[in-house]
mmCIF file of C-alpha atoms and ligand atoms in Angstrom:
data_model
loop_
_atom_site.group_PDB
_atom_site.id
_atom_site.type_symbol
_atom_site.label_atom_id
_atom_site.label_comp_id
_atom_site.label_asym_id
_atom_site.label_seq_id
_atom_site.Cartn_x
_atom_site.Cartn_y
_atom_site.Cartn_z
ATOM 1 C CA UNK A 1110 -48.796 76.490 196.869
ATOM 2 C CA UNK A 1111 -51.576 75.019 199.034
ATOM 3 C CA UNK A 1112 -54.525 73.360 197.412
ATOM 4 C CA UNK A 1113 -57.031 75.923 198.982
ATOM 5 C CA UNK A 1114 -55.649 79.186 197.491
ATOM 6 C CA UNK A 1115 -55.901 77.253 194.206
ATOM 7 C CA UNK A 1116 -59.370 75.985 194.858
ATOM 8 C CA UNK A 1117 -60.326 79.721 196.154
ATOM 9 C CA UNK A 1118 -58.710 81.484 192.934
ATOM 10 C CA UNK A 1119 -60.590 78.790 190.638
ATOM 11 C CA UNK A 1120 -63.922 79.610 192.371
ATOM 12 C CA UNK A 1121 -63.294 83.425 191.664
ATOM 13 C CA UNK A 1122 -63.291 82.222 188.069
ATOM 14 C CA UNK A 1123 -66.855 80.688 187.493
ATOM 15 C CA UNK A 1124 -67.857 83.385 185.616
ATOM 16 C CA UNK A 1125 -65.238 84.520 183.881
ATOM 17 C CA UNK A 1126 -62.831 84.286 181.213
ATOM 18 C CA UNK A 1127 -59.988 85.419 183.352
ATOM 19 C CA UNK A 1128 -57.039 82.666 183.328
ATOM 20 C CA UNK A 1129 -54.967 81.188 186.253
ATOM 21 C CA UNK A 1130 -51.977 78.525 186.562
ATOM 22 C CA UNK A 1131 -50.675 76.064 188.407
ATOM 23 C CA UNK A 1132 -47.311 76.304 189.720
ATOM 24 C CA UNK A 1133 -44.498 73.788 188.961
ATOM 25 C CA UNK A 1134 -45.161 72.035 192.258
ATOM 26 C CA UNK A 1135 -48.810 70.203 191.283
ATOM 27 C CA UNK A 1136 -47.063 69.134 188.350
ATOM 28 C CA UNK A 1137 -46.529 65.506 187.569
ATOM 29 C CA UNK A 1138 -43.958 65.340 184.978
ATOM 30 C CA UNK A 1139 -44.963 67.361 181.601
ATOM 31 C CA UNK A 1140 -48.601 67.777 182.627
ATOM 32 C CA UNK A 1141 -50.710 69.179 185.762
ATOM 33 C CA UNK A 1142 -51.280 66.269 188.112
ATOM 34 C CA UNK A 1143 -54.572 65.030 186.926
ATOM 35 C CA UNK A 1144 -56.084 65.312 190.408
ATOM 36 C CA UNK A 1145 -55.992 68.813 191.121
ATOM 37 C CA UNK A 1146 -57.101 69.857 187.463
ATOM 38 C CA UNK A 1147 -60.250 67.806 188.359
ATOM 39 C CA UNK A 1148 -60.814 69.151 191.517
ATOM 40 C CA UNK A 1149 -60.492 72.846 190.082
ATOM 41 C CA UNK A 1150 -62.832 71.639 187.198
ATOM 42 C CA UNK A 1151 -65.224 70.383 189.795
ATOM 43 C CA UNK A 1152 -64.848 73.674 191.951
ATOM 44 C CA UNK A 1153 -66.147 76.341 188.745
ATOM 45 C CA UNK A 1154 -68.811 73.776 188.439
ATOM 46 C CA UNK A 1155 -69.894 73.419 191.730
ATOM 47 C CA UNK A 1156 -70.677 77.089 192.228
ATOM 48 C CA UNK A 1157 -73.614 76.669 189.802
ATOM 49 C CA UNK A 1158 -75.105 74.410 191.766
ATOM 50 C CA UNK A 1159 -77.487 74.756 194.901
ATOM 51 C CA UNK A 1160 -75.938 73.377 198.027
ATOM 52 C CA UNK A 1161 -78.390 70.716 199.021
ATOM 53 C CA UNK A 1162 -77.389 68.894 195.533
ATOM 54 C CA UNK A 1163 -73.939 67.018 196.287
ATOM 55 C CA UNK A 1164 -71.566 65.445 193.693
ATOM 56 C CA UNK A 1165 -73.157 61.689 192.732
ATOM 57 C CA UNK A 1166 -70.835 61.271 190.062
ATOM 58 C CA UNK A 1167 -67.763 62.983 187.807
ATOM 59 C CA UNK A 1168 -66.068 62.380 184.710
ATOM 60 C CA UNK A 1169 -62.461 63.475 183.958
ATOM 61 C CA UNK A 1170 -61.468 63.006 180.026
ATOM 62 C CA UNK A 1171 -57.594 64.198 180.391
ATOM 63 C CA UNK A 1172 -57.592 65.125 176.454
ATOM 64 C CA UNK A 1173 -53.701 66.949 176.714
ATOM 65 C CA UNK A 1174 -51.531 68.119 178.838
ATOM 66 C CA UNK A 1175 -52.264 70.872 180.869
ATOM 67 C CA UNK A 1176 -49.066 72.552 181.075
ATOM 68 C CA UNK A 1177 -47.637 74.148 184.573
ATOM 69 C CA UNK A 1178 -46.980 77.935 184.848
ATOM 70 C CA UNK A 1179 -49.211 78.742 181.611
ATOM 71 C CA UNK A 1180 -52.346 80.425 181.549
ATOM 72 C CA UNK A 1181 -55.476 78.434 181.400
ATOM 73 C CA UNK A 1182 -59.489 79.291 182.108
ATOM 74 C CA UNK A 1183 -62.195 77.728 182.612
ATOM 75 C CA UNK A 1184 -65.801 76.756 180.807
ATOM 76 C CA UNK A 1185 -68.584 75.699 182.105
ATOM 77 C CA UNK A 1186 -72.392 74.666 180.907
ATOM 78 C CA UNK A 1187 -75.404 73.970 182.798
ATOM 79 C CA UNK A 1188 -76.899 71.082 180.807
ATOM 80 C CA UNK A 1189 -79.901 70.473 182.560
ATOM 81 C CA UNK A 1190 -81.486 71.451 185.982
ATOM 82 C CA UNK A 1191 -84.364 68.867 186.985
ATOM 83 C CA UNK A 1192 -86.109 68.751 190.489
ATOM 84 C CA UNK A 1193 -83.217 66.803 192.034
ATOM 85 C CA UNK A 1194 -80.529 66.188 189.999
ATOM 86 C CA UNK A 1195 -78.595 69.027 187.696
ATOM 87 C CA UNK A 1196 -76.079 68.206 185.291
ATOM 88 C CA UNK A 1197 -73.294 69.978 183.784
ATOM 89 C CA UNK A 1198 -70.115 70.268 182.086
ATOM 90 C CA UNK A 1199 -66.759 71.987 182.033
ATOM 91 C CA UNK A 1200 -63.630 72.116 179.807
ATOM 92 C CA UNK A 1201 -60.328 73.825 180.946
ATOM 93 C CA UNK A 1202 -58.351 75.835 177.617
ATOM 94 C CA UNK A 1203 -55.331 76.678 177.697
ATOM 95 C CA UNK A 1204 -53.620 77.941 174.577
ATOM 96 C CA UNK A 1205 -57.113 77.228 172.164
ATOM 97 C CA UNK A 1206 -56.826 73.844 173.104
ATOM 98 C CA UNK A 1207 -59.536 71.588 175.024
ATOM 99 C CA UNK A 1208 -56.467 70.387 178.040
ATOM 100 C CA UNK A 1209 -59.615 68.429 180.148
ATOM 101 C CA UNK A 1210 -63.460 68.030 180.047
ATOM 102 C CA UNK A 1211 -65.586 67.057 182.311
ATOM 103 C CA UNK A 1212 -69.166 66.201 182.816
ATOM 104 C CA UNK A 1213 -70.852 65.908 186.547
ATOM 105 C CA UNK A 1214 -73.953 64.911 188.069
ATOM 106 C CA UNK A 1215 -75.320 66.442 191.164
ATOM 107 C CA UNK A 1216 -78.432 65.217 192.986
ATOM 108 C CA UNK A 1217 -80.751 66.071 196.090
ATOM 109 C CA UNK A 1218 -81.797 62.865 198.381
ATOM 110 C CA UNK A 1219 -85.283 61.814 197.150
ATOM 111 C CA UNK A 1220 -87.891 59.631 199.045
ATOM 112 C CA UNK A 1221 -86.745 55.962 198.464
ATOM 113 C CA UNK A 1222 -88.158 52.804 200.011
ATOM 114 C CA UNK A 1223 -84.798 50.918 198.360
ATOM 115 C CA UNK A 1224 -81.792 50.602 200.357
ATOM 116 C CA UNK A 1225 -78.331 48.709 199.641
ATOM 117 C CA UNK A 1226 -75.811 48.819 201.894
ATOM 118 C CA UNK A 1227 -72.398 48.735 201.482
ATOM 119 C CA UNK A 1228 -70.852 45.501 202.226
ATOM 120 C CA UNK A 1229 -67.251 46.198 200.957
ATOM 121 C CA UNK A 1230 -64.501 46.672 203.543
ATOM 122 C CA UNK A 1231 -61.327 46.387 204.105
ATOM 123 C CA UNK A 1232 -58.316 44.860 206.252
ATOM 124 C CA UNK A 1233 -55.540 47.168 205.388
ATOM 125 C CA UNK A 1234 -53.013 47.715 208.161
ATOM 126 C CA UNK A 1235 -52.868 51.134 209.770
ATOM 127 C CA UNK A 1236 -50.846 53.877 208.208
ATOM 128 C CA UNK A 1237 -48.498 55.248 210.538
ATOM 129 C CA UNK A 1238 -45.917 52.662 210.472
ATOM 130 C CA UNK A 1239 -46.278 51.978 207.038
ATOM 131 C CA UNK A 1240 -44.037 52.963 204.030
ATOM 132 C CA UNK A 1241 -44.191 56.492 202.099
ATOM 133 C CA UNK A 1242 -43.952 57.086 198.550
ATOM 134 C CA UNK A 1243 -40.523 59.530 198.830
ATOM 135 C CA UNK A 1244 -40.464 62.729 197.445
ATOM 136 C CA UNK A 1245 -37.174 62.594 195.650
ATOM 137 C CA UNK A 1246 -36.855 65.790 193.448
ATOM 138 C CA UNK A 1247 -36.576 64.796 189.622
ATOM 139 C CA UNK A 1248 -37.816 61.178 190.172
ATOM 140 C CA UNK A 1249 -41.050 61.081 191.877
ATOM 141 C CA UNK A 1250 -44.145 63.712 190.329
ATOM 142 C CA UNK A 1251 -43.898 67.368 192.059
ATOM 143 C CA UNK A 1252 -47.866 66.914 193.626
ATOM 144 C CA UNK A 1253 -46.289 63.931 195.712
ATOM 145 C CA UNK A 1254 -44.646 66.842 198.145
ATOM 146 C CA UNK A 1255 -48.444 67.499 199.324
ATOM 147 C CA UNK A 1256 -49.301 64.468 199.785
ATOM 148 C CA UNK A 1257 -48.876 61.359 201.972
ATOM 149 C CA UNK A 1258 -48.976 58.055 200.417
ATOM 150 C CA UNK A 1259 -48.822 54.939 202.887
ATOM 151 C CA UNK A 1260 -48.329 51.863 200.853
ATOM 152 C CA UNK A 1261 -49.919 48.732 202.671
ATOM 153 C CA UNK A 1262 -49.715 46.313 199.588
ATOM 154 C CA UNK A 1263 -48.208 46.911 196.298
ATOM 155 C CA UNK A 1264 -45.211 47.701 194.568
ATOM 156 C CA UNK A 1265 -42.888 51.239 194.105
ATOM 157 C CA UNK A 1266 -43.543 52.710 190.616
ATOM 158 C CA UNK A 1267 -41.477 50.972 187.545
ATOM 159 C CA UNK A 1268 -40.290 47.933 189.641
ATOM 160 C CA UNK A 1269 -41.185 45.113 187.986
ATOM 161 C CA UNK A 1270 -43.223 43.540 189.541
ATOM 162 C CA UNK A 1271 -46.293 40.636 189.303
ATOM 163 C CA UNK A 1272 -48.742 42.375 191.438
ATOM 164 C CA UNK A 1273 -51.894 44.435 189.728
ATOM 165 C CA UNK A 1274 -53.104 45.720 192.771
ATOM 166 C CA UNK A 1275 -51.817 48.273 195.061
ATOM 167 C CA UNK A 1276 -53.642 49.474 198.736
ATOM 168 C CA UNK A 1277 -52.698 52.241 200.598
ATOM 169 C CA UNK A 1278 -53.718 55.361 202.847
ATOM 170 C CA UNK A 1279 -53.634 59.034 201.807
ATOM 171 C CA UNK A 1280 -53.953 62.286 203.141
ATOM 172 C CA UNK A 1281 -52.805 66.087 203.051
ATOM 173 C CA UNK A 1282 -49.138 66.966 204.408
ATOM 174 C CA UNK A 1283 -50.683 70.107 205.319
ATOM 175 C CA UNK A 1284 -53.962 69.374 206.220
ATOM 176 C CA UNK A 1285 -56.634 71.726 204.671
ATOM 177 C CA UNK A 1286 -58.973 74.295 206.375
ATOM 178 C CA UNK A 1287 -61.628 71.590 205.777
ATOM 179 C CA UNK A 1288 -61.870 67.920 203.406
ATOM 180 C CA UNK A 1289 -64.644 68.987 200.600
ATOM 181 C CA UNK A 1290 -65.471 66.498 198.067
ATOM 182 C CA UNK A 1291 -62.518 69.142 195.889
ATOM 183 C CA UNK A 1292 -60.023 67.877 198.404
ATOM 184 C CA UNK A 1293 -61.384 63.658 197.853
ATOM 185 C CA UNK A 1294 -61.185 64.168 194.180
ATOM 186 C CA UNK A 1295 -57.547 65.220 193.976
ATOM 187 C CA UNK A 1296 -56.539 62.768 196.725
ATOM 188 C CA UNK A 1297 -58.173 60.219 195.308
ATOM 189 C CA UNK A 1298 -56.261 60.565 192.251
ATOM 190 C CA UNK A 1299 -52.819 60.754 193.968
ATOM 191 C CA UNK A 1300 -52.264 57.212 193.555
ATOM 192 C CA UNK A 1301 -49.815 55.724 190.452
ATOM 193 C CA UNK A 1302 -51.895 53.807 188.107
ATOM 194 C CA UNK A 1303 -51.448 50.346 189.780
ATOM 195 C CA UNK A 1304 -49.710 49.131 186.586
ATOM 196 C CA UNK A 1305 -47.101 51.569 186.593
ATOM 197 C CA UNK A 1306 -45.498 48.975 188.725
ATOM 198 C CA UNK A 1307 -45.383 46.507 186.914
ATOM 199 C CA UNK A 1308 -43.143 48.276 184.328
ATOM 200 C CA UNK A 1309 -40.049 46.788 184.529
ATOM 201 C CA UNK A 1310 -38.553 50.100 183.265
ATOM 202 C CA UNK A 1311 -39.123 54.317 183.441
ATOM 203 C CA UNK A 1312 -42.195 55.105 180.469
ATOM 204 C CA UNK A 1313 -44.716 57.622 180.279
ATOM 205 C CA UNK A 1314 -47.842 56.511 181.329
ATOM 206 C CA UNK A 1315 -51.258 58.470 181.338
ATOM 207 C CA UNK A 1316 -54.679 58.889 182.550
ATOM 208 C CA UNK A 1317 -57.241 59.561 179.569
ATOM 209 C CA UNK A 1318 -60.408 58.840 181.601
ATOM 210 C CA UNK A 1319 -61.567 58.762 184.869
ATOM 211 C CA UNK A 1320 -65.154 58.209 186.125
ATOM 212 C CA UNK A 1321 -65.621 59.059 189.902
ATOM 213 C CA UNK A 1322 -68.785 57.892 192.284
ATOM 214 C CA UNK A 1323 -69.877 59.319 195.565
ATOM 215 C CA UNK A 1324 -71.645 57.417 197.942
ATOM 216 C CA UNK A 1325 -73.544 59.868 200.390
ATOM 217 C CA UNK A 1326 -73.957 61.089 202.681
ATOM 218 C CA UNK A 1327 -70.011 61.335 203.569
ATOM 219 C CA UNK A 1328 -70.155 61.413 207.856
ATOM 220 C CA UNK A 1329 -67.691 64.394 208.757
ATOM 221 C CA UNK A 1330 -64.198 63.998 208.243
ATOM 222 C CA UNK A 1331 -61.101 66.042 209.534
ATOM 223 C CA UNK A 1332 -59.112 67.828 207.643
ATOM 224 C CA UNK A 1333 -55.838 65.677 208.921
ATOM 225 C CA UNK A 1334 -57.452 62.406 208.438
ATOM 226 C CA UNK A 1335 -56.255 59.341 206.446
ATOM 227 C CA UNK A 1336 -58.527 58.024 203.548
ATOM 228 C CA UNK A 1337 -57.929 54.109 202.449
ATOM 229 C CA UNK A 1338 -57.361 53.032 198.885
ATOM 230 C CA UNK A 1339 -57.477 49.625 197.203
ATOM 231 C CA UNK A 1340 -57.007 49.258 193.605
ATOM 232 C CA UNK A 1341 -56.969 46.882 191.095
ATOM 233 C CA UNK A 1342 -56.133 46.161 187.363
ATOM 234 C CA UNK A 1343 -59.512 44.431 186.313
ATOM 235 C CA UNK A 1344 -57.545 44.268 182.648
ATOM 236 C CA UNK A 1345 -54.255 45.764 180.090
ATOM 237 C CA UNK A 1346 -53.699 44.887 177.192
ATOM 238 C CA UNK A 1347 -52.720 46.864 174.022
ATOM 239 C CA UNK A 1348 -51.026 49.835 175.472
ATOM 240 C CA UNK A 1349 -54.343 50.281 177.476
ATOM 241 C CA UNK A 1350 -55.166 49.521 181.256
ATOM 242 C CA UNK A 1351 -58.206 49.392 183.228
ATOM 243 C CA UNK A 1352 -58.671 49.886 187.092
ATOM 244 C CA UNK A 1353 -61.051 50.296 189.990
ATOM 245 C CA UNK A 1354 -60.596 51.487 193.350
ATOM 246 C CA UNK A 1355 -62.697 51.713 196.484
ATOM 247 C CA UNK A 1356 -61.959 54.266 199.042
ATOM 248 C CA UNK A 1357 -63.195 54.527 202.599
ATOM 249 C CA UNK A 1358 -63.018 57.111 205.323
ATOM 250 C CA UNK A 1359 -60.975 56.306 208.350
ATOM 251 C CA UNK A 1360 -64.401 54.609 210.587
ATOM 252 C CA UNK A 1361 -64.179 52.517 207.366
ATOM 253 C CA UNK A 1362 -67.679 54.086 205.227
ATOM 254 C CA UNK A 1363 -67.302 53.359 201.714
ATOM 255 C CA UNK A 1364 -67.352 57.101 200.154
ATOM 256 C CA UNK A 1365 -66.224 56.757 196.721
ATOM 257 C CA UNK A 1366 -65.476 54.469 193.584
ATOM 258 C CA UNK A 1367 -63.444 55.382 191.261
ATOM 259 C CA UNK A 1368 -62.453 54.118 187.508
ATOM 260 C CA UNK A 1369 -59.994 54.900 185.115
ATOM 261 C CA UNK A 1370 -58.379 54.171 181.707
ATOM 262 C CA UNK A 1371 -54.748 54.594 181.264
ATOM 263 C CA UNK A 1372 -52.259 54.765 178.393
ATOM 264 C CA UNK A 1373 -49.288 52.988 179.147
ATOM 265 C CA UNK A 1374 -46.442 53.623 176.789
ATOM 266 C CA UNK A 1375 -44.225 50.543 177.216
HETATM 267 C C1 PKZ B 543 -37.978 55.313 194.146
HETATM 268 C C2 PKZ B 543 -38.867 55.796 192.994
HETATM 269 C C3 PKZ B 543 -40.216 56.109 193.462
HETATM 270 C C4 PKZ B 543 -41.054 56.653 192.331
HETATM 271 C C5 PKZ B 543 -42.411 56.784 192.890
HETATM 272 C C6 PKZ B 543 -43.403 57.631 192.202
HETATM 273 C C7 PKZ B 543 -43.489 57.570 190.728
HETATM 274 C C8 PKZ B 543 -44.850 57.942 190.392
HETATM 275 C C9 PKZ B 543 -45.038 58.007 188.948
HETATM 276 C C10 PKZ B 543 -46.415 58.489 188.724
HETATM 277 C C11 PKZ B 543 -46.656 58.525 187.245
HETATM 278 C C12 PKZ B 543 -48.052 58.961 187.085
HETATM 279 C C13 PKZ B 543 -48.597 58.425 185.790
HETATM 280 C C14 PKZ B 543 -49.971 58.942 185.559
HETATM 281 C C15 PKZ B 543 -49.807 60.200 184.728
HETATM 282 C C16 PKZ B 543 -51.117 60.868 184.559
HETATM 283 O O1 PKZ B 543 -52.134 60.445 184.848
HETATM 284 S S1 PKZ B 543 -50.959 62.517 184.000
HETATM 285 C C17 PKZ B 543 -52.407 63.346 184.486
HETATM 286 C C18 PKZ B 543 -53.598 63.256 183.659
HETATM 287 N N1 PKZ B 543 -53.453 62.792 182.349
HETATM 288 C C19 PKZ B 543 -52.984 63.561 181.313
HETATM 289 O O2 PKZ B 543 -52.579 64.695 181.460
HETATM 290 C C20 PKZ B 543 -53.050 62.946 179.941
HETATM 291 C C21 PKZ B 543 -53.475 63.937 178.892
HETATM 292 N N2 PKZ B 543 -53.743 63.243 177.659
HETATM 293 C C22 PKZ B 543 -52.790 63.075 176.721
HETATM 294 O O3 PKZ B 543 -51.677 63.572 176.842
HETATM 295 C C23 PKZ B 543 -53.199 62.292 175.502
HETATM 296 O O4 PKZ B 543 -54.596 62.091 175.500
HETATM 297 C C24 PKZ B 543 -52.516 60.906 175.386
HETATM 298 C C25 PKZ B 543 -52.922 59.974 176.532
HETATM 299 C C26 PKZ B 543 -50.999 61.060 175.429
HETATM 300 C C27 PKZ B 543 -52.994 60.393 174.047
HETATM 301 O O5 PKZ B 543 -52.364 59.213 173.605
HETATM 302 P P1 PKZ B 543 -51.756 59.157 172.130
HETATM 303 O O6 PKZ B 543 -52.786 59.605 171.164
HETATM 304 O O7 PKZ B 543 -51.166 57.801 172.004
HETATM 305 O O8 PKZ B 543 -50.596 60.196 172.294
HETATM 306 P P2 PKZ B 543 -50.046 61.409 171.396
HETATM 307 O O9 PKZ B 543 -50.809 62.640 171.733
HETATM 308 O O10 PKZ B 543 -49.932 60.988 169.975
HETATM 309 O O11 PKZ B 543 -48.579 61.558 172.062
HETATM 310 C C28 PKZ B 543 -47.758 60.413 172.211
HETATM 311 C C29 PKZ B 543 -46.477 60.824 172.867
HETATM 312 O O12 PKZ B 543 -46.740 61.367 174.179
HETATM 313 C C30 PKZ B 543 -45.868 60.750 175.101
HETATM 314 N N3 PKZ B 543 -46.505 60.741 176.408
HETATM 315 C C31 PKZ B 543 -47.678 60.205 176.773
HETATM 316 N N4 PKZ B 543 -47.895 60.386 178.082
HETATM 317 C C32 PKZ B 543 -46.837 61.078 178.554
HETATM 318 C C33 PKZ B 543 -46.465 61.559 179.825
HETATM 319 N N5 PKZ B 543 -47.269 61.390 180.914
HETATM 320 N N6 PKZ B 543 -45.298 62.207 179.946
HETATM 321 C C34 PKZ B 543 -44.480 62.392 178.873
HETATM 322 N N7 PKZ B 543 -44.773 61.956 177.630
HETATM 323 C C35 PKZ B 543 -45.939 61.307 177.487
HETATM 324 C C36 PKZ B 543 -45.692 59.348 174.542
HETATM 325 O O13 PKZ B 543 -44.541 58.704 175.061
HETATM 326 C C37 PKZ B 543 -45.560 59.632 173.055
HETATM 327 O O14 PKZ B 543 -44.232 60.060 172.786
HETATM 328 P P3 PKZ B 543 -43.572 59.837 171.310
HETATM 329 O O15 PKZ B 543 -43.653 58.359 171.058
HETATM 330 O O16 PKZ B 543 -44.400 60.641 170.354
HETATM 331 O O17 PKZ B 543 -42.171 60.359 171.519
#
């Protein structure tokens, strides 16, 4: 199914208790892939908010598994509405359980004298030529058939191997009607946790938290365009790893930051 007719049915559902699912293929083993969970989250949420207030920042607790082809709705709370910024929160249920929570912030431009730019770029090589994560049924995660992965430096999944980082380009296989920040936040997820290759062996591995940052304003992007990735292990120890990524448009504008925690079973 493609991303927008599950983005459109989860907008129908702001406010409502009706349910919806997600179909085997946006699964990523037992669970939803985390991505598009968020960006539906972020979608019920976003309708309570005025237009001129864009996503600043989102955070995804992944609390269970949010299982494919069973019913699920939606939650959401407006937890404060100042002159520029609103904030807010959201929980997806499915089955009386809490499956993910998350809390937003969404803010207006005020007047500022202060102004930091970006310095961070980066060098990675251009995608086209560059190897694909394969969508090989039964071994790689369902979502991956929507997606294309361009590895520029790193490691395949469960390989063994020394290096903590992993850079790369992403983008739709079927490019949407139009790249909202929905579409960034489930991209931007698409990646394996940049340990997950330094597993020497096949072990579940999870996302419990993931803290999102959008620099604005995004310059328009289209919908077929490649998005650069570079992530890092900053630390793992104790069945627990920590990363950061950077991710750029294709003129190379910084346009998001992301963090996450992730259980590693192994
Ligand atoms: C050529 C080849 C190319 C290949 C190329 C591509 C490969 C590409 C791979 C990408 C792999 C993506 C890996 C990120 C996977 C997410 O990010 S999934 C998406 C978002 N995250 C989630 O849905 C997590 C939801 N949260 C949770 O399930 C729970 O909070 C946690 C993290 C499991 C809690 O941890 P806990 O308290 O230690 O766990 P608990 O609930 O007691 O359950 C533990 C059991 O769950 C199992 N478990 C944990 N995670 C999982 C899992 N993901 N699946 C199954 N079992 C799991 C554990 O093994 C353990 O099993 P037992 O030892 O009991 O048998």
């Amino acid at each position: 199914m493609h991303i927008d007719t599950l983005l459109q049915t989860a907008k129908a559902l702001t406010d409502s208790q009706a349910t919806m699912t997600l179909p085997e293929d946006w699964a990523q083993g037992r669970t939803a892939f985390g991505g598009i969970s968020a960006a539906l989250l972020y979608t019920v949420m976003k309708e309570k908010v005025a237009d001129d207030r864009p996503l600043r920042s989102l955070t995804t607790n992944f609390v269970g598994p949010l299982f494919a082809d069973t019913p699920f709705s939606f939650e959401v709370e407006v937890l404060r509405e100042g002159k520029n910024a609103s904030q807010l929160t959201a929980r997806i249920i499915q089955d009386d359980q809490i499956a993910v929570i998350q809390q937003a912030c969404f803010g207006t431009d005020r007047f500022s004298d202060i102004e930091v730019s970006s310095s961070e770029t980066h060098q990675l090589t251009e995608p086209h030529n560059l190897p694909r994560i394969p969508m090989i049924p039964g071994q790689t995660p369902n979502f991956i058939q929507h997606l294309d992965l361009a590895i520029s430096e790193g490691a395949m999944p469960f390989s063994g191997s020394p290096l903590s980082s992993l850079n790369g380009w992403m983008r739709f296989k079927q490019a949407p009607e139009q790249i909202t920040d929905a579409h960034l936040i489930s991209l931007i997820d698409a990646w394996p946790p940049a340990v997950l290759q330094m597993m020497k062996q096949l072990a579940p591995a999870s996302t419990m938290m993931w803290n999102l940052e959008f620099i604005h304003p995004h310059q328009p992007v289209k919908p077929d365009e490649w998005f650069a990735y570079k992530a890092h292990t900053r630390q793992a120890a104790g069945g627990y790893a920590h990363l950061e990524a950077n991710i750029w448009d294709s003129a190379g504008e910084l346009i998001a930051i992301s963090r996450q925690s992730v259980a590693v079973f192994c």
